[in-house]
Amino acid sequence: MLSTEQAIDLAEGAAERFVAAVSPLGEQELRAPASLPGWTRAYGVAHVAQALGAYIRILSGAARSDRDAGACDPTTAAYSRPVEETAALPGPALVRELSEGAEEFIARARSLTARDWEREVTSGGGWQHTARYTLLRCLRELETHHTDLGIGYDSDKWPAPYVRWALDDTLHTLRSRNFPVTAVEATDLCVRWEIFSHGPVVAGPSRLLLGWLAGRVPAQSLSSVAQVLSSAPVPEPPPWPQPPVKGW
């Protein structure tokens, strides 16, 4: 399990990489399709910028012991527009909003106390979890959607500590939902997660497995590069991410 300080450092590194990667993109590159179907790169950047604003509101609320997550905080007004409206901003303005949101999120994260991090908060989507889990959600948002832009940051570049946490978190949730695989083995980590009473055992490199669980690597493609111990087909995972299991 990542410590809070480790998670902040990882989120800061992910944010810096994301901003550095999109800053040089011209208008034509930003309006081009992303690798995630239905998205342009500008839409992906806007989605992350708006997500950062939501996470800032949650951290603001946690610092004030406020369960409504800082909905009236005037400093986050720029992050309450629809994603489509944000995506339509000129490139420099769009990147600036992303950069400012990332800086604000990390600054607020570093200002929280240990007690603040343990407060329960409610996200805009209705998920209830500790404020600390918001930090991990932000890390996941940055790493996943950087990959989704299709600009050379692939899953093989995901930091190992992030991959291990995300596999733990995702598979813990899938175990609680009876996901039909017997076990998942990350061969490069020498770690095995027992999941359900029946189904295939899926073994492969950790980043590939996370790509599958995140819906970025199709199950049929996984079978050709990972070891599948069973004649049962590899199932498609549910939409990702899933709400965390209570207490996780």
Coordinates of C-alpha atoms in Angstrom, one line a residue:
M1 CA 0.0 0.0 0.0
L2 CA 1.3 3.4 -0.9
S3 CA 1.9 5.9 1.9
T4 CA 0.3 9.3 1.6
E5 CA 3.6 11.0 0.9
Q6 CA 4.5 8.4 -1.8
A7 CA 1.1 8.9 -3.4
I8 CA 1.5 12.7 -3.5
D9 CA 4.9 12.4 -5.0
L10 CA 3.6 10.0 -7.7
A11 CA 0.7 12.2 -8.5
E12 CA 3.0 15.2 -8.8
G13 CA 5.3 13.3 -11.1
A14 CA 2.3 12.1 -13.2
A15 CA 0.9 15.7 -13.4
E16 CA 4.2 17.1 -14.5
R17 CA 4.6 14.5 -17.2
F18 CA 1.1 15.1 -18.4
V19 CA 1.4 18.8 -18.6
A20 CA 4.9 18.6 -20.3
A21 CA 3.5 16.2 -22.9
V22 CA 0.5 18.3 -24.0
S23 CA 2.1 21.7 -23.7
P24 CA 3.9 21.5 -27.2
L25 CA 0.8 20.3 -29.0
G26 CA -0.6 22.6 -31.6
E27 CA -4.3 23.1 -32.3
Q28 CA -4.4 20.5 -35.0
E29 CA -2.8 17.9 -32.7
L30 CA -5.1 18.7 -29.9
R31 CA -8.2 18.4 -32.1
A32 CA -7.0 15.0 -33.5
P33 CA -8.6 11.8 -32.2
A34 CA -7.2 10.3 -29.0
S35 CA -6.6 6.6 -28.7
L36 CA -9.7 6.3 -26.5
P37 CA -12.7 5.9 -28.9
G38 CA -14.9 9.0 -29.1
W39 CA -12.3 11.3 -27.5
T40 CA -10.1 14.0 -29.1
R41 CA -6.9 14.9 -27.3
A42 CA -8.4 18.2 -26.3
Y43 CA -11.4 16.4 -24.8
G44 CA -9.0 14.2 -22.8
V45 CA -7.0 17.2 -21.5
A46 CA -10.3 18.9 -20.6
H47 CA -11.6 15.8 -18.8
V48 CA -8.5 15.7 -16.7
A49 CA -8.6 19.4 -16.0
Q50 CA -12.2 19.2 -14.8
A51 CA -11.4 16.0 -12.7
L52 CA -8.6 17.9 -11.0
G53 CA -11.1 20.7 -10.1
A54 CA -13.4 18.1 -8.6
Y55 CA -10.6 16.6 -6.6
I56 CA -9.5 20.1 -5.4
R57 CA -13.1 20.7 -4.1
I58 CA -13.0 17.4 -2.2
L59 CA -9.6 18.1 -0.6
S60 CA -10.9 21.6 0.3
G61 CA -13.9 20.1 2.0
A62 CA -11.8 17.6 3.8
A63 CA -9.6 20.3 5.2
R64 CA -12.7 22.1 6.5
S65 CA -14.4 18.9 7.8
D66 CA -17.0 19.6 5.1
R67 CA -18.7 16.6 3.6
D68 CA -20.1 18.6 0.7
A69 CA -16.5 18.8 -0.6
G70 CA -16.1 22.5 -1.0
A71 CA -18.8 23.0 -3.6
C72 CA -18.9 26.8 -3.1
D73 CA -15.1 27.3 -3.1
P74 CA -14.6 30.3 -5.5
T75 CA -11.1 29.3 -6.4
T76 CA -12.4 26.2 -8.3
A77 CA -15.0 28.0 -10.4
A78 CA -13.0 27.5 -13.6
Y79 CA -13.3 23.7 -13.1
S80 CA -17.1 23.6 -13.0
R81 CA -17.8 24.0 -16.7
P82 CA -18.8 21.1 -18.9
V83 CA -15.9 19.1 -20.3
E84 CA -17.0 20.0 -23.9
E85 CA -16.8 23.7 -23.1
T86 CA -13.4 23.3 -21.6
A87 CA -12.2 21.3 -24.6
A88 CA -13.3 24.1 -26.9
L89 CA -10.9 26.6 -25.3
P90 CA -7.9 27.6 -27.4
G91 CA -4.9 25.3 -26.9
P92 CA -2.8 27.6 -24.7
A93 CA -5.8 28.4 -22.4
L94 CA -6.7 24.7 -22.2
V95 CA -3.1 23.7 -21.2
R96 CA -2.9 26.6 -18.8
E97 CA -6.1 25.4 -17.0
L98 CA -4.7 21.9 -16.8
S99 CA -1.4 23.1 -15.4
E100 CA -3.0 25.4 -12.9
G101 CA -5.3 22.7 -11.7
A102 CA -2.5 20.2 -11.3
E103 CA -0.4 22.7 -9.3
E104 CA -3.4 23.6 -7.1
F105 CA -4.2 20.0 -6.4
I106 CA -0.7 19.1 -5.3
A107 CA -0.4 22.3 -3.2
R108 CA -3.7 21.4 -1.4
A109 CA -2.6 17.8 -1.0
R110 CA 0.6 18.8 0.7
S111 CA -1.3 21.1 3.0
L112 CA -3.6 18.4 4.5
T113 CA -3.0 16.8 7.8
A114 CA -3.0 13.1 8.6
R115 CA -6.4 13.6 10.3
D116 CA -7.8 15.4 7.2
W117 CA -6.8 12.5 5.0
E118 CA -8.8 10.0 7.0
R119 CA -12.0 12.0 6.8
E120 CA -14.8 10.4 4.8
V121 CA -15.9 12.5 1.7
T122 CA -18.5 12.1 -1.0
S123 CA -17.5 12.6 -4.6
G124 CA -19.6 14.2 -7.3
G125 CA -20.5 10.7 -8.5
G126 CA -21.7 9.7 -5.1
W127 CA -18.7 7.5 -4.2
Q128 CA -17.9 7.6 -0.5
H129 CA -14.3 7.0 0.7
T130 CA -11.6 8.7 2.7
A131 CA -10.0 11.9 1.4
R132 CA -6.8 9.9 1.0
Y133 CA -8.5 7.7 -1.7
T134 CA -9.1 10.9 -3.6
L135 CA -5.4 11.3 -3.9
L136 CA -5.1 7.8 -5.4
R137 CA -8.0 8.5 -7.7
C138 CA -6.2 11.5 -9.1
L139 CA -3.0 9.5 -9.6
R140 CA -5.0 6.9 -11.6
E141 CA -6.8 9.6 -13.6
L142 CA -3.5 11.2 -14.6
E143 CA -1.7 8.0 -15.6
T144 CA -4.6 6.4 -17.4
H145 CA -5.7 9.4 -19.4
H146 CA -2.1 10.4 -20.3
T147 CA -2.0 7.0 -22.0
D148 CA -5.4 7.6 -23.6
L149 CA -4.2 10.7 -25.5
G150 CA -2.1 8.5 -27.9
I151 CA 1.0 10.7 -27.8
G152 CA 3.6 8.1 -26.9
Y153 CA 3.0 7.6 -23.2
D154 CA 2.0 3.9 -23.2
S155 CA 1.2 1.6 -20.3
D156 CA 4.7 0.3 -20.3
K157 CA 5.8 3.7 -18.9
W158 CA 3.4 3.6 -15.9
P159 CA 5.5 3.8 -12.6
A160 CA 5.8 0.4 -10.9
P161 CA 4.4 1.6 -7.5
Y162 CA 1.3 3.0 -9.2
V163 CA 0.8 -0.3 -11.1
R164 CA 1.1 -2.4 -8.0
W165 CA -1.4 -0.2 -6.1
A166 CA -3.9 -0.1 -9.0
L167 CA -3.8 -3.8 -9.4
D168 CA -4.4 -4.3 -5.7
D169 CA -7.2 -1.8 -5.6
T170 CA -8.9 -3.1 -8.8
L171 CA -8.7 -6.8 -8.0
H172 CA -9.8 -6.3 -4.4
T173 CA -13.0 -4.6 -5.8
L174 CA -13.5 -7.3 -8.5
R175 CA -13.1 -10.1 -5.8
S176 CA -16.0 -8.5 -3.9
R177 CA -18.1 -8.6 -7.1
N178 CA -17.3 -12.2 -8.0
F179 CA -15.4 -11.4 -11.2
P180 CA -15.2 -14.8 -13.0
V181 CA -11.5 -15.5 -12.9
T182 CA -9.9 -17.9 -10.4
A183 CA -6.8 -15.8 -10.0
V184 CA -4.6 -13.1 -11.6
E185 CA -0.8 -13.4 -11.4
A186 CA 1.6 -10.6 -12.1
T187 CA 4.6 -12.5 -13.3
D188 CA 7.1 -9.6 -13.0
L189 CA 6.0 -8.9 -9.4
C190 CA 5.7 -12.6 -8.3
V191 CA 2.2 -11.7 -6.9
R192 CA -1.0 -13.7 -7.2
W193 CA -4.5 -12.5 -6.4
E194 CA -7.1 -15.1 -5.7
I195 CA -10.4 -13.8 -7.1
F196 CA -13.3 -16.3 -7.5
S197 CA -14.1 -20.0 -7.3
H198 CA -14.0 -20.6 -11.0
G199 CA -12.8 -19.2 -14.3
P200 CA -9.3 -18.9 -15.9
V201 CA -6.1 -18.1 -14.2
V202 CA -4.6 -15.1 -16.0
A203 CA -0.9 -14.5 -15.7
G204 CA 1.3 -11.9 -17.4
P205 CA 3.3 -8.7 -16.9
S206 CA 1.7 -6.3 -14.4
R207 CA 1.3 -3.4 -16.8
L208 CA -0.4 -5.6 -19.4
L209 CA -2.8 -7.0 -16.7
L210 CA -3.7 -3.5 -15.5
G211 CA -4.3 -2.4 -19.1
W212 CA -6.8 -5.2 -19.5
L213 CA -8.5 -4.5 -16.2
A214 CA -8.6 -0.8 -17.2
G215 CA -10.4 -1.7 -20.4
R216 CA -7.4 -0.6 -22.5
V217 CA -6.3 -4.1 -23.6
P218 CA -9.1 -6.3 -25.0
A219 CA -9.5 -9.6 -23.4
Q220 CA -9.0 -11.4 -26.7
S221 CA -5.7 -9.6 -27.2
L222 CA -4.6 -10.5 -23.7
S223 CA -4.9 -14.2 -24.5
S224 CA -2.3 -13.9 -27.2
V225 CA 0.4 -12.4 -25.0
A226 CA -0.4 -13.6 -21.4
Q227 CA -0.6 -17.1 -20.0
V228 CA -4.2 -18.2 -19.6
L229 CA -4.5 -21.4 -17.5
S230 CA -7.9 -22.7 -18.5
S231 CA -10.1 -23.3 -21.5
A232 CA -12.5 -20.7 -20.2
P233 CA -12.4 -17.4 -22.1
V234 CA -10.9 -14.4 -20.5
P235 CA -13.8 -12.1 -19.4
E236 CA -14.1 -8.5 -20.2
P237 CA -13.8 -6.5 -17.0
P238 CA -16.7 -4.2 -15.9
P239 CA -16.4 -0.4 -16.7
W240 CA -13.3 1.0 -15.0
P241 CA -12.8 2.3 -12.5
Q242 CA -15.2 0.8 -10.1
P243 CA -16.2 2.4 -6.7
P244 CA -13.8 1.2 -4.0
V245 CA -14.9 -1.4 -1.6
K246 CA -15.8 0.1 1.8
G247 CA -12.8 0.3 4.1
W248 CA -10.2 -0.2 1.3

